PDB file of C-alpha atoms and ligand atoms in Angstrom:
ATOM      1  CA  MET B   1    -152.343 -13.037 -15.047  1.00 74.00           C
ATOM      2  CA  ASN B   2    -150.534 -11.551 -12.045  1.00 85.00           C
ATOM      3  CA  PHE B   3    -152.791 -10.928  -9.060  1.00 93.00           C
ATOM      4  CA  PRO B   4    -154.452  -7.523  -9.790  1.00 96.00           C
ATOM      5  CA  GLY B   5    -153.598  -4.506  -7.590  1.00 96.00           C
ATOM      6  CA  ILE B   6    -156.082  -3.672  -4.839  1.00 97.00           C
ATOM      7  CA  VAL B   7    -157.733  -0.317  -4.369  1.00 98.00           C
ATOM      8  CA  SER B   8    -158.557  -0.201  -0.673  1.00 98.00           C
ATOM      9  CA  PRO B   9    -160.038   2.305   1.732  1.00 97.00           C
ATOM     10  CA  TYR B  10    -157.612   3.567   4.420  1.00 97.00           C
ATOM     11  CA  ASN B  11    -158.312   1.136   7.196  1.00 96.00           C
ATOM     12  CA  GLU B  12    -155.615  -0.564   9.240  1.00 95.00           C
ATOM     13  CA  ASP B  13    -157.325  -3.887   9.581  1.00 95.00           C
ATOM     14  CA  LEU B  14    -158.024  -4.100   5.864  1.00 96.00           C
ATOM     15  CA  LEU B  15    -154.520  -3.047   4.912  1.00 96.00           C
ATOM     16  CA  ARG B  16    -152.966  -5.544   7.310  1.00 94.00           C
ATOM     17  CA  GLY B  17    -154.642  -8.280   5.221  1.00 94.00           C
ATOM     18  CA  LEU B  18    -153.165  -7.001   1.981  1.00 95.00           C
ATOM     19  CA  SER B  19    -149.515  -7.939   2.705  1.00 94.00           C
ATOM     20  CA  GLY B  20    -147.785  -8.889  -0.535  1.00 94.00           C
ATOM     21  CA  HIS B  21    -150.319  -7.151  -2.684  1.00 96.00           C
ATOM     22  CA  SER B  22    -149.864  -3.963  -4.763  1.00 96.00           C
ATOM     23  CA  VAL B  23    -152.143  -1.469  -3.185  1.00 97.00           C
ATOM     24  CA  ALA B  24    -153.676   1.949  -3.952  1.00 97.00           C
ATOM     25  CA  VAL B  25    -155.102   3.379  -0.749  1.00 98.00           C
ATOM     26  CA  ARG B  26    -158.228   5.601  -1.019  1.00 97.00           C
ATOM     27  CA  VAL B  27    -158.552   8.626   1.269  1.00 98.00           C
ATOM     28  CA  GLN B  28    -160.793  11.647   1.230  1.00 96.00           C
ATOM     29  CA  ASP B  29    -158.633  14.020   3.114  1.00 96.00           C
ATOM     30  CA  PRO B  30    -155.147  14.922   1.777  1.00 97.00           C
ATOM     31  CA  ALA B  31    -154.059  15.225   5.442  1.00 96.00           C
ATOM     32  CA  ASP B  32    -154.387  11.392   5.697  1.00 97.00           C
ATOM     33  CA  ALA B  33    -152.212  10.618   2.644  1.00 97.00           C
ATOM     34  CA  ALA B  34    -148.916  10.149   4.552  1.00 97.00           C
ATOM     35  CA  ALA B  35    -150.421   7.980   7.284  1.00 97.00           C
ATOM     36  CA  ALA B  36    -152.283   5.866   4.725  1.00 97.00           C
ATOM     37  CA  ALA B  37    -149.077   5.295   2.749  1.00 97.00           C
ATOM     38  CA  ALA B  38    -147.158   4.366   5.879  1.00 97.00           C
ATOM     39  CA  CYS B  39    -149.874   1.947   6.961  1.00 96.00           C
ATOM     40  CA  ALA B  40    -149.831   0.209   3.581  1.00 96.00           C
ATOM     41  CA  ARG B  41    -146.097  -0.107   3.552  1.00 95.00           C
ATOM     42  CA  GLN B  42    -145.853  -1.314   7.129  1.00 95.00           C
ATOM     43  CA  SER B  43    -148.385  -4.060   6.337  1.00 93.00           C
ATOM     44  CA  GLY B  44    -146.042  -5.330   3.671  1.00 94.00           C
ATOM     45  CA  SER B  45    -147.881  -4.069   0.637  1.00 95.00           C
ATOM     46  CA  ARG B  46    -146.289  -2.496  -2.354  1.00 96.00           C
ATOM     47  CA  LEU B  47    -147.750   1.043  -2.461  1.00 96.00           C
ATOM     48  CA  VAL B  48    -148.928   1.949  -5.989  1.00 96.00           C
ATOM     49  CA  CYS B  49    -150.264   5.373  -4.879  1.00 97.00           C
ATOM     50  CA  VAL B  50    -152.566   7.129  -2.427  1.00 97.00           C
ATOM     51  CA  LEU B  51    -155.732   8.011  -4.255  1.00 98.00           C
ATOM     52  CA  ILE B  52    -157.223  11.135  -2.806  1.00 98.00           C
ATOM     53  CA  GLU B  53    -160.850  11.630  -3.762  1.00 97.00           C
ATOM     54  CA  SER B  54    -161.722  15.125  -2.732  1.00 97.00           C
ATOM     55  CA  ASP B  55    -164.852  17.187  -3.194  1.00 96.00           C
ATOM     56  CA  SER B  56    -162.848  20.385  -3.164  1.00 96.00           C
ATOM     57  CA  PRO B  57    -161.336  22.052  -6.209  1.00 96.00           C
ATOM     58  CA  LEU B  58    -157.592  21.852  -6.596  1.00 95.00           C
ATOM     59  CA  SER B  59    -157.266  25.552  -5.697  1.00 93.00           C
ATOM     60  CA  GLU B  60    -158.586  24.825  -2.164  1.00 93.00           C
ATOM     61  CA  ILE B  61    -156.359  21.799  -1.464  1.00 94.00           C
ATOM     62  CA  GLU B  62    -153.323  22.106   0.708  1.00 91.00           C
ATOM     63  CA  LEU B  63    -151.030  19.084   0.228  1.00 95.00           C
ATOM     64  CA  PRO B  64    -149.217  18.437   3.532  1.00 95.00           C
ATOM     65  CA  GLU B  65    -145.453  18.390   3.582  1.00 94.00           C
ATOM     66  CA  ASP B  66    -145.377  14.851   4.899  1.00 95.00           C
ATOM     67  CA  SER B  67    -146.921  13.535   1.730  1.00 95.00           C
ATOM     68  CA  ARG B  68    -144.027  14.692  -0.441  1.00 94.00           C
ATOM     69  CA  GLY B  69    -142.453  11.805  -2.266  1.00 91.00           C
ATOM     70  CA  ILE B  70    -145.553   9.648  -1.928  1.00 96.00           C
ATOM     71  CA  PRO B  71    -147.174   8.843  -5.269  1.00 97.00           C
ATOM     72  CA  LEU B  72    -150.473  10.783  -5.194  1.00 97.00           C
ATOM     73  CA  ALA B  73    -153.498  10.430  -7.495  1.00 97.00           C
ATOM     74  CA  LEU B  74    -155.581  13.525  -6.687  1.00 97.00           C
ATOM     75  CA  ALA B  75    -159.112  13.307  -8.055  1.00 98.00           C
ATOM     76  CA  VAL B  76    -160.853  16.694  -7.796  1.00 97.00           C
ATOM     77  CA  PRO B  77    -164.150  17.979  -9.291  1.00 97.00           C
ATOM     78  CA  SER B  78    -162.325  20.987 -10.879  1.00 97.00           C
ATOM     79  CA  ALA B  79    -159.148  22.948 -10.767  1.00 95.00           C
ATOM     80  CA  GLY B  80    -160.843  26.077  -9.386  1.00 93.00           C
ATOM     81  CA  ARG B  81    -159.483  29.550 -10.096  1.00 89.00           C
ATOM     82  CA  PHE B  82    -156.022  29.458 -11.511  1.00 86.00           C
ATOM     83  CA  ARG B  83    -155.056  32.695  -9.765  1.00 86.00           C
ATOM     84  CA  SER B  84    -155.900  30.997  -6.458  1.00 83.00           C
ATOM     85  CA  PHE B  85    -153.124  28.494  -6.743  1.00 81.00           C
ATOM     86  CA  ALA B  86    -150.781  30.284  -9.227  1.00 83.00           C
ATOM     87  CA  GLY B  87    -148.563  31.281  -6.312  1.00 85.00           C
ATOM     88  CA  ARG B  88    -148.370  27.675  -5.164  1.00 87.00           C
ATOM     89  CA  LEU B  89    -147.226  26.113  -8.390  1.00 90.00           C
ATOM     90  CA  LYS B  90    -143.589  25.581  -7.324  1.00 91.00           C
ATOM     91  CA  HIS B  91    -144.821  23.922  -4.120  1.00 91.00           C
ATOM     92  CA  LEU B  92    -147.223  21.639  -6.101  1.00 93.00           C
ATOM     93  CA  ARG B  93    -144.498  20.636  -8.472  1.00 94.00           C
ATOM     94  CA  GLN B  94    -142.445  19.271  -5.581  1.00 94.00           C
ATOM     95  CA  PHE B  95    -144.999  16.477  -5.026  1.00 96.00           C
ATOM     96  CA  ASN B  96    -145.126  13.171  -6.829  1.00 96.00           C
ATOM     97  CA  LEU B  97    -148.612  14.171  -8.030  1.00 97.00           C
ATOM     98  CA  ARG B  98    -151.088  13.491 -10.857  1.00 97.00           C
ATOM     99  CA  VAL B  99    -154.332  15.475 -10.826  1.00 97.00           C
ATOM    100  CA  TYR B 100    -157.367  13.654 -12.166  1.00 98.00           C
ATOM    101  CA  LEU B 101    -160.072  15.779 -13.778  1.00 98.00           C
ATOM    102  CA  SER B 102    -163.317  14.642 -15.436  1.00 97.00           C
ATOM    103  CA  CYS B 103    -163.688  15.620 -19.122  1.00 97.00           C
ATOM    104  CA  SER B 104    -167.452  15.658 -18.646  1.00 96.00           C
ATOM    105  CA  ARG B 105    -166.869  19.316 -17.645  1.00 95.00           C
ATOM    106  CA  PRO B 106    -165.494  21.300 -20.535  1.00 95.00           C
ATOM    107  CA  GLU B 107    -163.615  23.737 -18.210  1.00 96.00           C
ATOM    108  CA  ASN B 108    -161.706  20.795 -16.865  1.00 98.00           C
ATOM    109  CA  ILE B 109    -160.376  19.970 -20.371  1.00 98.00           C
ATOM    110  CA  LEU B 110    -158.825  23.485 -20.550  1.00 97.00           C
ATOM    111  CA  SER B 111    -157.589  23.199 -16.967  1.00 97.00           C
ATOM    112  CA  LEU B 112    -155.735  19.968 -17.817  1.00 98.00           C
ATOM    113  CA  ARG B 113    -153.886  21.776 -20.551  1.00 97.00           C
ATOM    114  CA  ILE B 114    -153.058  24.778 -18.344  1.00 96.00           C
ATOM    115  CA  LEU B 115    -151.871  22.577 -15.507  1.00 96.00           C
ATOM    116  CA  SER B 116    -149.677  20.607 -17.959  1.00 97.00           C
ATOM    117  CA  SER B 117    -148.222  23.811 -19.355  1.00 97.00           C
ATOM    118  CA  VAL B 118    -147.095  24.844 -15.876  1.00 95.00           C
ATOM    119  CA  GLY B 119    -145.573  21.443 -15.052  1.00 96.00           C
ATOM    120  CA  ILE B 120    -148.400  19.718 -13.159  1.00 96.00           C
ATOM    121  CA  HIS B 121    -149.051  16.185 -14.413  1.00 97.00           C
ATOM    122  CA  GLY B 122    -152.708  15.340 -15.158  1.00 97.00           C
ATOM    123  CA  CYS B 123    -155.055  12.602 -16.129  1.00 98.00           C
ATOM    124  CA  ALA B 124    -158.059  13.261 -18.370  1.00 98.00           C
ATOM    125  CA  VAL B 125    -160.896  11.094 -17.118  1.00 97.00           C
ATOM    126  CA  ILE B 126    -163.085  10.383 -20.123  1.00 97.00           C
ATOM    127  CA  GLU B 127    -166.326   8.947 -18.802  1.00 94.00           C
ATOM    128  CA  ARG B 128    -168.840   6.937 -20.793  1.00 91.00           C
ATOM    129  CA  GLY B 129    -171.411   9.345 -22.293  1.00 91.00           C
ATOM    130  CA  VAL B 130    -168.918  12.205 -22.509  1.00 93.00           C
ATOM    131  CA  LYS B 131    -169.969  14.927 -25.064  1.00 91.00           C
ATOM    132  CA  HIS B 132    -166.924  17.013 -25.672  1.00 94.00           C
ATOM    133  CA  TRP B 133    -164.948  14.784 -28.028  1.00 96.00           C
ATOM    134  CA  GLU B 134    -163.637  17.751 -30.096  1.00 97.00           C
ATOM    135  CA  GLU B 135    -162.178  19.471 -27.091  1.00 97.00           C
ATOM    136  CA  ILE B 136    -160.696  16.200 -25.847  1.00 98.00           C
ATOM    137  CA  ALA B 137    -159.124  15.680 -29.303  1.00 98.00           C
ATOM    138  CA  ASP B 138    -157.483  19.032 -28.982  1.00 98.00           C
ATOM    139  CA  LEU B 139    -156.171  18.163 -25.520  1.00 98.00           C
ATOM    140  CA  MET B 140    -154.879  14.838 -26.831  1.00 98.00           C
ATOM    141  CA  THR B 141    -153.081  16.571 -29.678  1.00 98.00           C
ATOM    142  CA  TYR B 142    -151.491  19.043 -27.280  1.00 98.00           C
ATOM    143  CA  ALA B 143    -150.362  16.152 -25.007  1.00 98.00           C
ATOM    144  CA  MET B 144    -148.803  14.197 -27.795  1.00 97.00           C
ATOM    145  CA  LEU B 145    -147.431  16.728 -30.269  1.00 96.00           C
ATOM    146  CA  GLU B 146    -146.692  19.945 -28.346  1.00 92.00           C
ATOM    147  CA  ARG B 147    -142.891  20.378 -28.429  1.00 90.00           C
ATOM    148  CA  ALA B 148    -142.713  23.084 -25.787  1.00 92.00           C
ATOM    149  CA  HIS B 149    -141.897  21.549 -22.412  1.00 93.00           C
ATOM    150  CA  HIS B 150    -145.048  20.440 -20.545  1.00 95.00           C
ATOM    151  CA  ALA B 151    -146.060  17.794 -18.036  1.00 97.00           C
ATOM    152  CA  SER B 152    -147.733  14.571 -19.044  1.00 97.00           C
ATOM    153  CA  ILE B 153    -151.455  14.269 -19.563  1.00 98.00           C
ATOM    154  CA  GLU B 154    -152.590  10.737 -19.294  1.00 97.00           C
ATOM    155  CA  PRO B 155    -153.653   8.481 -20.837  1.00 97.00           C
ATOM    156  CA  PHE B 156    -152.429  10.331 -23.929  1.00 98.00           C
ATOM    157  CA  THR B 157    -148.763  10.516 -23.005  1.00 97.00           C
ATOM    158  CA  PHE B 158    -148.684   6.766 -22.201  1.00 97.00           C
ATOM    159  CA  ILE B 159    -150.475   5.981 -25.454  1.00 97.00           C
ATOM    160  CA  ALA B 160    -148.033   8.129 -27.478  1.00 96.00           C
ATOM    161  CA  ASP B 161    -145.034   6.515 -25.848  1.00 95.00           C
ATOM    162  CA  ASN B 162    -146.302   2.962 -26.343  1.00 95.00           C
ATOM    163  CA  TYR B 163    -148.095   3.252 -29.645  1.00 95.00           C
ATOM    164  CA  ASP B 164    -147.408   0.289 -31.962  1.00 93.00           C
ATOM    165  CA  PRO B 165    -149.228   0.120 -35.284  1.00 92.00           C
ATOM    166  CA  PHE B 166    -149.473  -3.695 -34.977  1.00 93.00           C
ATOM    167  CA  SER B 167    -150.938  -4.081 -31.459  1.00 93.00           C
ATOM    168  CA  HIS B 168    -153.593  -2.624 -29.219  1.00 92.00           C
ATOM    169  CA  ILE B 169    -152.983  -0.611 -26.030  1.00 94.00           C
ATOM    170  CA  ASP B 170    -155.073  -0.936 -22.866  1.00 92.00           C
ATOM    171  CA  TRP B 171    -154.790   2.130 -20.657  1.00 95.00           C
ATOM    172  CA  ALA B 172    -157.765   1.458 -18.353  1.00 92.00           C
ATOM    173  CA  PHE B 173    -155.324   1.062 -15.411  1.00 93.00           C
ATOM    174  CA  PHE B 174    -154.894   4.830 -15.254  1.00 95.00           C
ATOM    175  CA  TYR B 175    -158.547   4.981 -14.134  1.00 95.00           C
ATOM    176  CA  PHE B 176    -158.087   1.920 -11.790  1.00 94.00           C
ATOM    177  CA  ASP B 177    -160.901   0.464 -13.871  1.00 88.00           C
ATOM    178  CA  ASP B 178    -159.734  -2.832 -15.264  1.00 88.00           C
ATOM    179  CA  PRO B 179    -160.108  -6.021 -13.159  1.00 92.00           C
ATOM    180  CA  LYS B 180    -156.926  -7.359 -14.776  1.00 91.00           C
ATOM    181  CA  SER B 181    -155.073  -4.450 -13.142  1.00 94.00           C
ATOM    182  CA  PHE B 182    -157.173  -3.512 -10.145  1.00 96.00           C
ATOM    183  CA  LEU B 183    -159.881  -4.869  -7.887  1.00 97.00           C
ATOM    184  CA  HIS B 184    -161.769  -2.643  -5.453  1.00 98.00           C
ATOM    185  CA  LEU B 185    -162.508  -3.249  -1.819  1.00 98.00           C
ATOM    186  CA  ASP B 186    -165.170  -1.592   0.377  1.00 97.00           C
ATOM    187  CA  ILE B 187    -164.683  -0.964   4.047  1.00 96.00           C
ATOM    188  CA  GLU B 188    -165.883  -4.496   4.862  1.00 96.00           C
ATOM    189  CA  GLY B 189    -163.350  -6.020   2.486  1.00 97.00           C
ATOM    190  CA  ARG B 190    -165.900  -7.015  -0.162  1.00 98.00           C
ATOM    191  CA  VAL B 191    -164.574  -7.104  -3.679  1.00 98.00           C
ATOM    192  CA  ALA B 192    -165.869  -5.339  -6.755  1.00 97.00           C
ATOM    193  CA  LEU B 193    -164.484  -5.408 -10.295  1.00 95.00           C
ATOM    194  CA  SER B 194    -164.649  -1.720 -10.994  1.00 93.00           C
ATOM    195  CA  ARG B 195    -165.174   1.638  -9.335  1.00 91.00           C
ATOM    196  CA  GLU B 196    -168.706   1.734 -10.780  1.00 91.00           C
ATOM    197  CA  ASP B 197    -169.509  -1.669  -9.370  1.00 95.00           C
ATOM    198  CA  LEU B 198    -168.097  -0.586  -5.975  1.00 96.00           C
ATOM    199  CA  ALA B 199    -170.308   2.501  -5.959  1.00 94.00           C
ATOM    200  CA  LYS B 200    -173.416   0.356  -6.900  1.00 95.00           C
ATOM    201  CA  GLU B 201    -172.427  -2.295  -4.327  1.00 96.00           C
ATOM    202  CA  ARG B 202    -172.112  -5.009  -7.017  1.00 96.00           C
ATOM    203  CA  PHE B 203    -169.709  -7.306  -5.206  1.00 97.00           C
ATOM    204  CA  VAL B 204    -168.200 -10.542  -6.654  1.00 97.00           C
ATOM    205  CA  ALA B 205    -166.662 -11.832  -3.411  1.00 97.00           C
ATOM    206  CA  ARG B 206    -167.041 -11.396   0.321  1.00 97.00           C
ATOM    207  CA  ASN B 207    -163.279 -11.000   0.703  1.00 95.00           C
ATOM    208  CA  LEU B 208    -160.081 -11.460  -1.249  1.00 95.00           C
ATOM    209  CA  CYS B 209    -159.574 -14.999   0.156  1.00 94.00           C
ATOM    210  CA  GLU B 210    -162.326 -16.139  -2.167  1.00 95.00           C
ATOM    211  CA  ILE B 211    -160.108 -15.245  -5.208  1.00 95.00           C
ATOM    212  CA  ALA B 212    -157.319 -17.758  -4.885  1.00 90.00           C
ATOM    213  CA  ASP B 213    -156.452 -17.548  -8.586  1.00 92.00           C
ATOM    214  CA  PRO B 214    -157.749 -14.562 -10.585  1.00 92.00           C
ATOM    215  CA  ASP B 215    -157.393 -16.535 -13.814  1.00 89.00           C
ATOM    216  CA  GLN B 216    -159.870 -19.110 -12.581  1.00 92.00           C
ATOM    217  CA  PHE B 217    -162.180 -16.705 -10.786  1.00 94.00           C
ATOM    218  CA  PRO B 218    -165.548 -16.904 -12.691  1.00 94.00           C
ATOM    219  CA  PRO B 219    -166.489 -13.153 -12.583  1.00 94.00           C
ATOM    220  CA  ILE B 220    -163.071 -12.174 -13.986  1.00 92.00           C
ATOM    221  CA  GLN B 221    -163.280 -15.007 -16.592  1.00 91.00           C
ATOM    222  CA  GLU B 222    -166.779 -13.660 -17.507  1.00 91.00           C
ATOM    223  CA  TRP B 223    -165.357 -10.131 -17.909  1.00 88.00           C
ATOM    224  CA  LEU B 224    -162.648 -11.400 -20.237  1.00 84.00           C
ATOM    225  CA  ARG B 225    -165.173 -13.551 -22.127  1.00 84.00           C
ATOM    226  CA  ARG B 226    -167.377 -10.468 -22.737  1.00 80.00           C
ATOM    227  CA  ARG B 227    -164.431  -8.655 -24.346  1.00 76.00           C
ATOM    228  CA  ARG B 228    -163.789 -11.567 -26.688  1.00 75.00           C
ATOM    229  CA  GLU B 229    -167.488 -11.645 -27.637  1.00 76.00           C
ATOM    230  CA  TYR B 230    -167.096  -8.352 -29.372  1.00 73.00           C
ATOM    231  CA  PHE B 231    -165.520 -10.322 -32.213  1.00 70.00           C
ATOM    232  CA  VAL B 232    -167.527 -13.534 -32.000  1.00 69.00           C
ATOM    233  CA  GLY B 233    -170.816 -11.700 -32.039  1.00 67.00           C
ATOM    234  CA  LEU B 234    -169.790  -9.222 -34.799  1.00 77.00           C
ATOM    235  CA  HIS B 235    -170.341  -6.277 -32.425  1.00 83.00           C
ATOM    236  CA  PRO B 236    -170.135  -2.837 -34.116  1.00 85.00           C
ATOM    237  CA  CYS B 237    -167.048  -2.026 -32.054  1.00 89.00           C
ATOM    238  CA  ALA B 238    -165.187  -4.977 -33.638  1.00 86.00           C
ATOM    239  CA  SER B 239    -165.171  -3.168 -36.954  1.00 88.00           C
ATOM    240  CA  CYS B 240    -164.344   0.240 -35.577  1.00 93.00           C
ATOM    241  CA  ALA B 241    -160.985   1.503 -36.901  1.00 94.00           C
ATOM    242  CA  GLY B 242    -160.269   3.077 -33.430  1.00 95.00           C
ATOM    243  CA  TRP B 243    -160.714  -0.265 -31.601  1.00 93.00           C
ATOM    244  CA  LYS B 244    -157.000  -0.840 -30.922  1.00 94.00           C
ATOM    245  CA  LEU B 245    -156.807   2.280 -28.689  1.00 96.00           C
ATOM    246  CA  CYS B 246    -160.350   2.099 -27.309  1.00 95.00           C
ATOM    247  CA  LEU B 247    -161.144  -1.586 -26.910  1.00 91.00           C
ATOM    248  CA  GLY B 248    -164.823  -0.765 -26.607  1.00 91.00           C
ATOM    249  CA  LYS B 249    -164.578   1.319 -23.450  1.00 92.00           C
ATOM    250  CA  TYR B 250    -167.393   3.633 -24.689  1.00 93.00           C
ATOM    251  CA  GLU B 251    -169.450   0.798 -26.115  1.00 89.00           C
ATOM    252  CA  THR B 252    -172.597   1.743 -24.081  1.00 85.00           C
ATOM    253  CA  SER B 253    -172.588   5.295 -25.511  1.00 84.00           C
ATOM    254  CA  ARG B 254    -170.764   4.554 -28.823  1.00 86.00           C
ATOM    255  CA  GLY B 255    -171.370   6.641 -31.909  1.00 85.00           C
ATOM    256  CA  PRO B 256    -169.481   8.361 -34.731  1.00 92.00           C
ATOM    257  CA  GLU B 257    -167.802  10.804 -32.266  1.00 94.00           C
ATOM    258  CA  CYS B 258    -165.953   8.241 -30.224  1.00 95.00           C
ATOM    259  CA  SER B 259    -164.881   6.312 -33.302  1.00 96.00           C
ATOM    260  CA  ALA B 260    -163.589   9.530 -34.989  1.00 97.00           C
ATOM    261  CA  PHE B 261    -161.778  10.542 -31.810  1.00 97.00           C
ATOM    262  CA  PHE B 262    -159.866   7.211 -31.564  1.00 97.00           C
ATOM    263  CA  ILE B 263    -159.083   7.145 -35.224  1.00 97.00           C
ATOM    264  CA  GLU B 264    -157.646  10.619 -34.934  1.00 98.00           C
ATOM    265  CA  MET B 265    -155.638   9.523 -31.867  1.00 98.00           C
ATOM    266  CA  ILE B 266    -154.052   6.708 -33.923  1.00 97.00           C
ATOM    267  CA  GLU B 267    -153.003   9.225 -36.507  1.00 97.00           C
ATOM    268  CA  VAL B 268    -151.662  11.701 -33.918  1.00 98.00           C
ATOM    269  CA  ALA B 269    -149.775   8.899 -32.183  1.00 97.00           C
ATOM    270  CA  ARG B 270    -148.309   7.803 -35.542  1.00 96.00           C
ATOM    271  CA  ARG B 271    -147.144  11.415 -36.128  1.00 96.00           C
ATOM    272  CA  PHE B 272    -145.645  11.563 -32.644  1.00 95.00           C
ATOM    273  CA  LYS B 273    -143.616   8.399 -33.324  1.00 92.00           C
ATOM    274  CA  ALA B 274    -142.492   9.737 -36.669  1.00 91.00           C
ATOM    275  CA  LEU B 275    -141.400  13.064 -35.071  1.00 89.00           C
ATOM    276  CA  ARG B 276    -139.532  11.264 -32.366  1.00 85.00           C
ATOM    277  CA  ALA B 277    -137.725   9.109 -34.941  1.00 83.00           C
ATOM    278  CA  ARG B 278    -136.878  12.162 -37.035  1.00 82.00           C
ATOM    279  CA  ASN B 279    -135.445  13.897 -33.994  1.00 79.00           C
ATOM    280  CA  GLY B 280    -133.255  10.877 -33.178  1.00 75.00           C
ATOM    281  CA  GLU B 281    -135.297  10.131 -30.030  1.00 70.00           C
ATOM    282  CA  ALA B 282    -135.906   6.484 -30.906  1.00 61.00           C
ATOM    283  CA  GLN B 283    -136.775   4.451 -27.838  1.00 65.00           C
ATOM    284  CA  ILE B 284    -134.706   1.578 -26.570  1.00 61.00           C
ATOM    285  CA  TRP B 285    -136.621  -1.656 -26.051  1.00 62.00           C
ATOM    286  CA  GLN B 286    -137.970  -2.435 -22.660  1.00 59.00           C
ATOM    287  CA  PRO B 287    -138.581  -5.873 -21.138  1.00 57.00           C
TER     288      PRO B 287
HETATM  289  S1  LIG M   1    -164.337   4.178 -30.386  1.00 90.51           S
HETATM  290 FE1  LIG M   1    -166.601   3.850 -30.017  1.00 90.51          FE
HETATM  291  S2  LIG M   1    -167.286   2.492 -31.751  1.00 90.51           S
HETATM  292 FE2  LIG M   1    -164.999   2.457 -31.597  1.00 90.51          FE
HETATM  293  S3  LIG M   1    -164.454   0.698 -30.275  1.00 90.51           S
HETATM  294 FE3  LIG M   1    -164.597   2.470 -28.966  1.00 90.51          FE
HETATM  295  S4  LIG M   1    -166.731   2.454 -28.226  1.00 90.51           S
HETATM  296 FE4  LIG M   1    -166.627   1.113 -29.999  1.00 90.51          FE
END
């Protein structure tokens, strides 16, 4: 396993200690994005993105000019009124931007589709316990099969592009929520395995120095062992036909809805691949 990327608050001292790591820097205010990116790069990190976690709807957010070209993950509670930012679409499209919206609010599912149709890339955040699987399935089908030009909606675009009937796909890195891909730091440099653990102050190390080798680090080993246990312990998810695209992510709230959704996604991804092959858009292999 490569060393996971680090999601870190914007703090010069912390970032200085992350030289050589891949880093996503967390800020609350879009005005800090450029300075946070510069700080990460100057400290010798590879910048994955600046993660802006704002309480304001997209319609009220002004992205500063100096953050153009910086990879931005903008997490907002809602898009707000479309007519409030319709006049700024051209401006927004000039940023290296992906807008994160929670699918726990049904209006956000529609907003992701509208944003995609006007060229703004999005990410559908499907939390555990989500209720609106039918609406999310519509969004997923739009993202994968709509032929009219539109921006990506992750994780669906990634899954469609990478679907392989013979293997599983893990897309948790889009949510920064997979300790193989990302670890999370608090302002004191303490390490958590997930965003949820960070919010609940469940730390696995006092600092990154305690994790010399992530493969041998017991909390990460334990996390991987729990995933393998799905099969050893004959967990219901192990026999779910949607497993290879879900990997048990909704296990704590599982039911027929999540299973039906992921089974449908397999079928839609298969149709996407067939369409692509029919149109001569076959992909060239990648290393
Ligand atoms: S779709 Fe639901 S039942 Fe199937 S693997 Fe995921 S959480 Fe488990």
